[in-house]
Short mmCIF file of C-alpha atoms and ligand atoms in Angstrom, two decimals:
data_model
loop_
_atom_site.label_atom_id
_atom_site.label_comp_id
_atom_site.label_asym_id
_atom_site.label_seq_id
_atom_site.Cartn_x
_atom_site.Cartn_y
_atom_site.Cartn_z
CA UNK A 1 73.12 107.99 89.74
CA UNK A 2 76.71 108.34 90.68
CA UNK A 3 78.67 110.68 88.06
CA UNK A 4 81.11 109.64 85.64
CA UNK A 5 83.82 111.00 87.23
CA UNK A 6 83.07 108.65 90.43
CA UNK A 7 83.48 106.02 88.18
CA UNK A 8 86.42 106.78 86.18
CA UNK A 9 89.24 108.19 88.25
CA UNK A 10 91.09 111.13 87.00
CA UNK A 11 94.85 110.23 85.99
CA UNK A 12 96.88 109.68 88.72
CA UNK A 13 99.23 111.92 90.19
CA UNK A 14 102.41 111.14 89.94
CA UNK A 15 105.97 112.95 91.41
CA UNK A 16 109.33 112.22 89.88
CA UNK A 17 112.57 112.33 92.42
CA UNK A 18 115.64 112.82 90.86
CA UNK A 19 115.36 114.70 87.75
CA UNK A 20 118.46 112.79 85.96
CA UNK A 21 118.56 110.55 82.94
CA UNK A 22 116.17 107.72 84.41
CA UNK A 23 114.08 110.55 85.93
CA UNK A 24 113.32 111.73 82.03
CA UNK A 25 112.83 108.89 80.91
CA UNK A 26 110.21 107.99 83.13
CA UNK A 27 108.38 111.34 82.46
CA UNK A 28 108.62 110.29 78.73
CA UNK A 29 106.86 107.28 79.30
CA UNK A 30 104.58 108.93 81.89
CA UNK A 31 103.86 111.38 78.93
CA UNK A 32 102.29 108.83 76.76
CA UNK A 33 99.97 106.83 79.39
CA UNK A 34 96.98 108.67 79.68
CA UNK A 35 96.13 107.15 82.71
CA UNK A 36 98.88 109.13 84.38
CA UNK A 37 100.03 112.46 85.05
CA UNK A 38 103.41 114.15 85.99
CA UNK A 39 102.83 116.49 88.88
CA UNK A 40 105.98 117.63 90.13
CA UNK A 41 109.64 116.67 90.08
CA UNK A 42 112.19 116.57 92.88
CA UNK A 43 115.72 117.11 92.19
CA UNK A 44 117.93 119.64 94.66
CA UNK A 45 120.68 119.65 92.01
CA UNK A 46 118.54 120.70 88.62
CA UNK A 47 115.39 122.58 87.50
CA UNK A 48 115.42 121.54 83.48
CA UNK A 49 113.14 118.01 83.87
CA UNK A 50 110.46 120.44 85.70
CA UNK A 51 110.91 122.96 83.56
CA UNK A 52 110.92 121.04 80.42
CA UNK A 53 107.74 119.10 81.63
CA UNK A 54 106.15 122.65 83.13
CA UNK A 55 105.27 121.11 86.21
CA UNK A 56 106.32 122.49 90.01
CA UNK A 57 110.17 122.02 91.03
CA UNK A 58 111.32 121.24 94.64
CA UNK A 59 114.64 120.95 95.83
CA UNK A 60 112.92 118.78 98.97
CA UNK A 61 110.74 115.61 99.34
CA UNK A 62 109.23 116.60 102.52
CA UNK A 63 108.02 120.49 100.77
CA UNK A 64 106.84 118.44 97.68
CA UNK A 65 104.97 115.73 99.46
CA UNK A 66 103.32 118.43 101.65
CA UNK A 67 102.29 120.96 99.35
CA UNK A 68 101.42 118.27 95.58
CA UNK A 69 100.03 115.34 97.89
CA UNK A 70 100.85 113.09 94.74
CA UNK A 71 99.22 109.95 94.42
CA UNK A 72 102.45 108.02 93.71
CA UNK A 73 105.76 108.67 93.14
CA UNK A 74 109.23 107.39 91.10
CA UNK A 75 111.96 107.36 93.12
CA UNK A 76 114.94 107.45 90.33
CA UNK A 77 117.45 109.53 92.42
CA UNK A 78 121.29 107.77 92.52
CA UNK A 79 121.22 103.86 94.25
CA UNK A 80 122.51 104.98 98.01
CA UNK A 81 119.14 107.30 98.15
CA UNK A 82 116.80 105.26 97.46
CA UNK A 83 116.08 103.40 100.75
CA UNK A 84 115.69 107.10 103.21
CA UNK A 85 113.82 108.46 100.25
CA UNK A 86 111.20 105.36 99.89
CA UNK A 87 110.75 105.31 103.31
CA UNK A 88 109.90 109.19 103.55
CA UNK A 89 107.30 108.35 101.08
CA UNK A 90 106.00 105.14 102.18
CA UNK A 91 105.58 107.04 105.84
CA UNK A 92 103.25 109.78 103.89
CA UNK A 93 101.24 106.84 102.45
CA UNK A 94 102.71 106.66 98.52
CA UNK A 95 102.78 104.10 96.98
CA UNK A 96 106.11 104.43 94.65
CA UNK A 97 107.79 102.98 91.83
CA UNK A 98 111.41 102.33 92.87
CA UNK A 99 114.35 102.00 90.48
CA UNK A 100 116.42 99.16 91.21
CA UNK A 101 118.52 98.62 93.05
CA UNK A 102 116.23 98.24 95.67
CA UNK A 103 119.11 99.40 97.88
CA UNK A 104 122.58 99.14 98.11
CA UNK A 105 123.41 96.32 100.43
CA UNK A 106 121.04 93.99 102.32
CA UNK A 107 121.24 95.32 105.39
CA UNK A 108 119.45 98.40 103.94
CA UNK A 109 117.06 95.97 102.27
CA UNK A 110 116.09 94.45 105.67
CA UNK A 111 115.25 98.20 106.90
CA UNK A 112 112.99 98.66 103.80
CA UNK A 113 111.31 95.12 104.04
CA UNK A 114 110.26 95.89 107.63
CA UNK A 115 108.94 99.17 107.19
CA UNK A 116 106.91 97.73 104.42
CA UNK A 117 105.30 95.45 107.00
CA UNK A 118 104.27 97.75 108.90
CA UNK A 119 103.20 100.46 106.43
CA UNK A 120 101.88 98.24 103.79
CA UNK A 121 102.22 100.62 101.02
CA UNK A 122 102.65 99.27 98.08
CA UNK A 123 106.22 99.73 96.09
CA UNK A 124 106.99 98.63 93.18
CA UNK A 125 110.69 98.17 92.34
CA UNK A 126 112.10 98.85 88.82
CA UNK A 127 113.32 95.87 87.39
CA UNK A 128 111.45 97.04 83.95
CA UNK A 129 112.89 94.11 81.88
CA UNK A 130 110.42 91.38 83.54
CA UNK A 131 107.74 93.07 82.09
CA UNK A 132 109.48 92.33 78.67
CA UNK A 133 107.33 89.90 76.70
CA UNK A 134 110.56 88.60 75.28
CA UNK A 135 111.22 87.20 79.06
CA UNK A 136 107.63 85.94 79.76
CA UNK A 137 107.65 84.14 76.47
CA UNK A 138 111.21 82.74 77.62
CA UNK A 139 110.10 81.85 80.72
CA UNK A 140 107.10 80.35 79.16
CA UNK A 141 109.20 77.61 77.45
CA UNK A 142 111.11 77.15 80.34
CA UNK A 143 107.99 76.38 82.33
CA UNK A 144 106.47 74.45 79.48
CA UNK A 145 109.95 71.83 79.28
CA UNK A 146 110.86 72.78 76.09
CA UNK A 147 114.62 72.96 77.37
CA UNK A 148 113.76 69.65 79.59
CA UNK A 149 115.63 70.43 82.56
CA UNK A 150 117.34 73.98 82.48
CA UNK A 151 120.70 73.46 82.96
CA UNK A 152 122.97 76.23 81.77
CA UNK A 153 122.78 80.19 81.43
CA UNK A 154 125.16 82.68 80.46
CA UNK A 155 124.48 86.20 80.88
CA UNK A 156 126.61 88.63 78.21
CA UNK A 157 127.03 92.59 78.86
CA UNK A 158 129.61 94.26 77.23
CA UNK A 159 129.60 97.71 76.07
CA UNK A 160 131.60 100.78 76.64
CA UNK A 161 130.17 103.54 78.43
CA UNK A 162 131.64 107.16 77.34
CA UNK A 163 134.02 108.72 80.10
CA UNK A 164 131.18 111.64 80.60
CA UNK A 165 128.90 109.43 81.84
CA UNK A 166 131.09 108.80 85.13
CA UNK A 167 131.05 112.42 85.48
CA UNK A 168 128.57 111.89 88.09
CA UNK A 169 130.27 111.31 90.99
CA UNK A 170 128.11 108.52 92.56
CA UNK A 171 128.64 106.49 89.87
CA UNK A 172 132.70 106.05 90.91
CA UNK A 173 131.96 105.32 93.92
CA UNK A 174 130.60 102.47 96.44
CA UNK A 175 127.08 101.75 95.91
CA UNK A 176 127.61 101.70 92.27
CA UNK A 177 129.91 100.02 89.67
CA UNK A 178 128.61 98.16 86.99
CA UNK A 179 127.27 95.31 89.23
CA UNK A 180 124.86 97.13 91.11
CA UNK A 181 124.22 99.70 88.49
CA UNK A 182 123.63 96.93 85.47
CA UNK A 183 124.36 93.66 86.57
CA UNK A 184 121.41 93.73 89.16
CA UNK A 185 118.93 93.33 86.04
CA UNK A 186 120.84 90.63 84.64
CA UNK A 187 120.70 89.12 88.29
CA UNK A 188 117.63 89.61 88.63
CA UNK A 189 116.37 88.10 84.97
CA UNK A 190 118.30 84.74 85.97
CA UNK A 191 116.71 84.31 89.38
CA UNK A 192 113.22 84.97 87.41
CA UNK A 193 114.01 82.74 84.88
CA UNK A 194 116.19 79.49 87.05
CA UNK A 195 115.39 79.94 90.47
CA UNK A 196 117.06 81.02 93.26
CA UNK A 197 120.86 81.35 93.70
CA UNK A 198 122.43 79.21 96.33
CA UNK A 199 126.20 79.75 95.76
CA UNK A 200 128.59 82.03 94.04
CA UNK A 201 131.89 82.82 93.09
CA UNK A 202 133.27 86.08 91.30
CA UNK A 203 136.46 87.97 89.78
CA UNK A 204 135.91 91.35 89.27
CA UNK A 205 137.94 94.34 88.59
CA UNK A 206 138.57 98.03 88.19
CA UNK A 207 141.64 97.49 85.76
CA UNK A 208 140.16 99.32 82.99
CA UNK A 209 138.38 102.60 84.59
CA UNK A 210 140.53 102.83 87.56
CA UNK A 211 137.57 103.92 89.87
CA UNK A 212 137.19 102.77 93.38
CA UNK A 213 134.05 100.40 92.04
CA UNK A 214 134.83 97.47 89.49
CA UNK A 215 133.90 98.16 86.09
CA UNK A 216 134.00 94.31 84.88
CA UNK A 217 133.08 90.94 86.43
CA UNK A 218 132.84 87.18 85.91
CA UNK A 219 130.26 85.62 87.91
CA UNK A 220 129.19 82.07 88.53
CA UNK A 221 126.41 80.92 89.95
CA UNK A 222 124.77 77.75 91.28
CA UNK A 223 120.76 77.59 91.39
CA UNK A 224 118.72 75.81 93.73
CA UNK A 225 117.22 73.49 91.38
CA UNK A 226 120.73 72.42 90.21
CA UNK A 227 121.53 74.35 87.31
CA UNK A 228 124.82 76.72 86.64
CA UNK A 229 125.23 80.23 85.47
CA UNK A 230 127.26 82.76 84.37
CA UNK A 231 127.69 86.40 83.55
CA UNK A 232 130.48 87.93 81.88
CA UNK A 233 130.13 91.93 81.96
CA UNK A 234 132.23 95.27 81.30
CA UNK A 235 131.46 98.34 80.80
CA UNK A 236 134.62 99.38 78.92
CA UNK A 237 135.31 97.14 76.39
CA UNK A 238 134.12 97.13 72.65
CA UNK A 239 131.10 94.59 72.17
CA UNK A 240 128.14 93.91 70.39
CA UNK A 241 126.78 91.17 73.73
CA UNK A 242 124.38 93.44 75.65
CA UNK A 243 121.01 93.96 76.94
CA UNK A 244 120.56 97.31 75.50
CA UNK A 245 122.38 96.75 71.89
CA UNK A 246 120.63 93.57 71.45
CA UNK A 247 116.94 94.47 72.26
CA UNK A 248 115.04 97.30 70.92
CA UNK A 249 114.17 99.15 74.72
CA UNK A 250 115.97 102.17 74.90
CA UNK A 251 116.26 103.88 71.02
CA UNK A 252 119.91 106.24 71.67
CA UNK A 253 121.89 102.64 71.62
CA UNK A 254 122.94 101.35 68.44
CA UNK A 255 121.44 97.91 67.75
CA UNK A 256 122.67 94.59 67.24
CA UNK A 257 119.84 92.49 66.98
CA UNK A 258 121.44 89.18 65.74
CA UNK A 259 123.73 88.80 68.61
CA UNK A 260 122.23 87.18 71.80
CA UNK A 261 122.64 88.16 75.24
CA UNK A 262 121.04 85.54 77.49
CA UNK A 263 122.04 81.74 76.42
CA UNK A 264 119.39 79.02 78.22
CA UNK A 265 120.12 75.50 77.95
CA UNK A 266 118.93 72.44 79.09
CA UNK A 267 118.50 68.36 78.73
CA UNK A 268 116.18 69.12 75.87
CA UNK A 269 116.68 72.48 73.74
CA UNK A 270 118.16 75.76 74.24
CA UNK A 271 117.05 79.15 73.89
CA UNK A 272 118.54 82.68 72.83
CA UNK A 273 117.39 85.75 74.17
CA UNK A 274 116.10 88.07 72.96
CA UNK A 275 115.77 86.17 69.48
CA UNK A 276 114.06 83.67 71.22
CA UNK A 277 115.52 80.71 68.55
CA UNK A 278 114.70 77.30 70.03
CA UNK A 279 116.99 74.58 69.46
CA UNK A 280 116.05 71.12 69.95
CA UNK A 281 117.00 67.34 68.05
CA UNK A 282 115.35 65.43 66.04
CA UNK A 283 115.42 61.51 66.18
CA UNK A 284 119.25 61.59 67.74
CA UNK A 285 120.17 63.32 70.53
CA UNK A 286 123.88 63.97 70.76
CA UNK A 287 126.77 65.78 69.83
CA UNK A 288 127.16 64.50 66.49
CA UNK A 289 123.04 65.14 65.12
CA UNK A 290 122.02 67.87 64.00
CA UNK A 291 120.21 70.27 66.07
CA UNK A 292 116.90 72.02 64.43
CA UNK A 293 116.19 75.94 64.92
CA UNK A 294 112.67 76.87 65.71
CA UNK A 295 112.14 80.84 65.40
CA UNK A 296 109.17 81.39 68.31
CA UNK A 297 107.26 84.37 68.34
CA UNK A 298 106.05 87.02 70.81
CA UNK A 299 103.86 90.24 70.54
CA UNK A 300 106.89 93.11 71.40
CA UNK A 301 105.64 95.61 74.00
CA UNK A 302 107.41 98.13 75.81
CA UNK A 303 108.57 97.37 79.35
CA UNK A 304 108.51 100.74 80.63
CA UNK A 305 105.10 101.20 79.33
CA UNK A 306 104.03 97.77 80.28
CA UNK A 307 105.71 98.43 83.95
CA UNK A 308 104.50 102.47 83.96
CA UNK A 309 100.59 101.15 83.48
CA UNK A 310 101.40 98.01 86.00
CA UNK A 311 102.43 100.60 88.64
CA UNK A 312 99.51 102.69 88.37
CA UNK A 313 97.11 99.81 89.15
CA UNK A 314 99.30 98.94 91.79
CA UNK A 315 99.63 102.57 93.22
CA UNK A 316 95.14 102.31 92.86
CA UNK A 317 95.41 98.85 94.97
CA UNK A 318 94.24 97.06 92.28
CA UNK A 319 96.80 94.71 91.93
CA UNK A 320 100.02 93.35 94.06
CA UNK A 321 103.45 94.60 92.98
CA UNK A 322 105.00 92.18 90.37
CA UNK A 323 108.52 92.83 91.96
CA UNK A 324 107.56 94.10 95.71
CA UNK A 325 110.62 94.88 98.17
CA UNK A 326 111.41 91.77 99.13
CA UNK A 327 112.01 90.04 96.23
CA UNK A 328 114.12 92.82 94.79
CA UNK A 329 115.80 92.23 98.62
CA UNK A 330 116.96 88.58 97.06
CA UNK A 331 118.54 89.84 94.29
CA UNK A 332 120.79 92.20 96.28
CA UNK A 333 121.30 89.02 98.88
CA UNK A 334 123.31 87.86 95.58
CA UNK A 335 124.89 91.15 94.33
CA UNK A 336 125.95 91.33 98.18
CA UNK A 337 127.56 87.21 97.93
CA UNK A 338 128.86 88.39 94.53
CA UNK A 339 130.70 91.54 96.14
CA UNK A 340 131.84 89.02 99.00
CA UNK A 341 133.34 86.00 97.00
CA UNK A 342 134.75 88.66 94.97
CA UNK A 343 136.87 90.34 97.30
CA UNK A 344 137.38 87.05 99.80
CA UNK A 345 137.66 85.03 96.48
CA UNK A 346 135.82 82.28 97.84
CA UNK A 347 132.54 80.67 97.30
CA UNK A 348 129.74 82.43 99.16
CA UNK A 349 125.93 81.26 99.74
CA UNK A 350 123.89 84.16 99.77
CA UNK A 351 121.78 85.45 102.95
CA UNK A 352 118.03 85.69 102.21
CA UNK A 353 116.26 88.20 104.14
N1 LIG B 401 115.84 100.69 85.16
C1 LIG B 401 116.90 101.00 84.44
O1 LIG B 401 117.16 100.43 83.39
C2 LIG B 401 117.80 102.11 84.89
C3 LIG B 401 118.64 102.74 83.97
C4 LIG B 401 119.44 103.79 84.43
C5 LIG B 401 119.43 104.15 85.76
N2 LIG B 401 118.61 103.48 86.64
C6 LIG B 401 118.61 103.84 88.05
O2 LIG B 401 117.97 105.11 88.16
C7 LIG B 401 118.60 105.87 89.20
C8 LIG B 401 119.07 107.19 88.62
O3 LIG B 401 120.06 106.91 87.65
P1 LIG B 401 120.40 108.01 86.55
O4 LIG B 401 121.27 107.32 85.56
O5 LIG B 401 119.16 108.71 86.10
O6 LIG B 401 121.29 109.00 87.41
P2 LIG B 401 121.53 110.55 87.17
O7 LIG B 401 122.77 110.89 87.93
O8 LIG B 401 121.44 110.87 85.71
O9 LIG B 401 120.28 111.23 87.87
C9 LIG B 401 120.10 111.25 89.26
C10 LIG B 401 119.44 112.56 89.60
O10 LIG B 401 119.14 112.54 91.00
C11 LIG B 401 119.39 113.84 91.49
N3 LIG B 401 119.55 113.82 92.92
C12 LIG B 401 120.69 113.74 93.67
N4 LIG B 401 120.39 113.79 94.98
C13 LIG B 401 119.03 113.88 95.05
C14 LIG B 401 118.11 113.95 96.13
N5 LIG B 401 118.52 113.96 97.40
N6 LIG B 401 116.78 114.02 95.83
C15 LIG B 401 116.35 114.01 94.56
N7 LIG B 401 117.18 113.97 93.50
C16 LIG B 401 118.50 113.88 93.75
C17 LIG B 401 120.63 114.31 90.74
O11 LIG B 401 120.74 115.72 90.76
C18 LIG B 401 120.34 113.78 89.35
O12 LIG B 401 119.65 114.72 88.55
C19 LIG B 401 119.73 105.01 89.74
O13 LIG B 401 119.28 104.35 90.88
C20 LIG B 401 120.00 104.02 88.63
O14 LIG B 401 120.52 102.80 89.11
C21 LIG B 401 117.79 102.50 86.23
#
């Protein structure tokens, strides 16, 4: 009879790199899913994650790949690493969990996406808030025509960001800025939740910071299956519209939960996110009726967790990545047309690898 342990497979091993802010907060999560373990954390700049987690420090991937052999690894080192570091590990065999953005432009995606093909290890890229059952139960009514046919979004994220944070010098410079660093998510949720993006147009600008990268945008969008979007962003004005204030994920951010930050509308109903209040007609159906408010419900989970334990069956083969490279590739072919028809300030169709 085959032991236990043959059965049941010891936690798997898992390396951080970059032992920053995202880099904690993964071992946090990693610290409450039994089904994983930190092993070791890369970071050539800092010691205190390892040491604070009591697990081996390296200063190099290659030394810490050679000498753990981890089973999997999350890559959360700054945005213009990510695409030589995933390959390193996807060339030892890794599977890895890695942050978004997938990379910084598309050209870099393309170099990821082909690699993939021929290495066929699995990655997983970090677009945590999909795994938010406030988006699967919005997608949910989307799918089931509650809206009738989506037709409008408009993506809010305002906040103000404290001057210490851009202390880090990557985050002044190309390959950041509050489009690639935030805006990619709420890119990526409207693609999940519309479709596709076929055109764009943008404003943005660095008036407020004064850093090479733009710290606020407009953004418009056209879908594939017709419908228009929008998302308004800064990250130095004073606002309570925002992913983090309005939704419970991260705890250190001050909460507004009765402002919305994702407005869905269609032919028949519209949606808020994350209250997830439902708005439909009754009998008469135009701007004069009344419109009723239905308050829908979902089970509230946390998308790190949900994405930490989602990674580990992926890393085990057991199932396929729920955002693999490529897809994560499509968001950037957007964030790459936004950054275009921004500074050409024209209308751009995006390139889809
Ligand atoms: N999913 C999310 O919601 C979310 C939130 C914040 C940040 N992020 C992403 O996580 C990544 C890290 O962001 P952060 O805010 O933690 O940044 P950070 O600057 O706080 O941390 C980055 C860490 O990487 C280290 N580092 C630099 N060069 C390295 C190298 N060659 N190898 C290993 N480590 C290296 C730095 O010393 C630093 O400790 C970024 O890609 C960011 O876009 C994702």
């Amino acid at each position: 009879m085959p032991s236990l342990d043959a059965i049941t497979p010891g936690p798997l091993r898992v390396a951080i790199v970059g032992g920053g802010v995202m880099g904690r907060q993964h071992a946090g999560t990693l610290s409450g899913v039994p089904e994983a373990k930190l092993v070791a954390v890369v970071d050539p700049f800092q010691h205190t994650l390892a040491d604070d987690c009591q697990v081996p420090g390296f200063t190099e991937l290659g030394t810490m790949l050679d000498s753990i052999a981890p089973e999997a690894v999350i890559v959360a080192n700054p945005n213009d690493l990510h695409v030589d570091t995933a390959l390193q590990c996807m060339a030892a065999g890794v599977p890895v969990l890695l942050e978004k953005p997938v990379a910084t432009s598309l050209d870099d995606c393309r170099t990821l996406i082909d690699a993939q093909r021929r290495m066929q290890v699995p990655v997983l890229v970090g677009h945590h808030r999909r795994h938010n059952p406030v988006i699967a139960r919005a997608r949910q009514v989307i799918e089931s025509g509650l809206l009738g046919r989506p037709s409008m979004v408009t993506a809010l994220w305002q906040t103000k960001k404290p001057d210490a944070y851009f202390e880090m010098r990557w985050r002044r410079q190309t390959g950041a800025g509050v489009i690639l660093i935030n805006l990619v998510h709420e890119t990526d949720l409207l693609r999940h939740l519309y479709g596709e993006i076929v055109e764009v147009q943008a404003f943005t600008s660095n008036a407020l910071r004064g850093f090479e990268v733009e710290d606020s945008a407009t953004i418009s969008f056209r879908f594939e299956n017709g419908a228009l979007g929008s998302i308004i962003a800064s990250d130095a004005v004073a606002s309570p519209w925002g992913w983090e204030k309005n939704l419970n994920e991260v705890p250190k951010f001050a909460k507004e939960h009765d402002q919305p930050c994702i407005l869905l509308s269609g032919t028949e109903g519209a949606l808020s996110i994350p209250q997830l209040k439902l708005w439909r007609y009754g009998e008469h159906a135009d701007w004069e009726a009344p419109l009723f408010q239905q308050q829908l419900g979902h089970v509230a989970d946390d998308p790190q967790v949900l994405q930490m334990r989602h990674f580990i069956r992926v890393a085990r083969g057991e199932t396929a990545p729920l955002i693999d490279i490529e897809d994560a590739s499509r968001t950037i072919a957007v964030i790459d047309a936004i950054h275009l028809a921004a500074r050409e300030r024209r209308s751009v169709k995006p390139t889809y690898p």
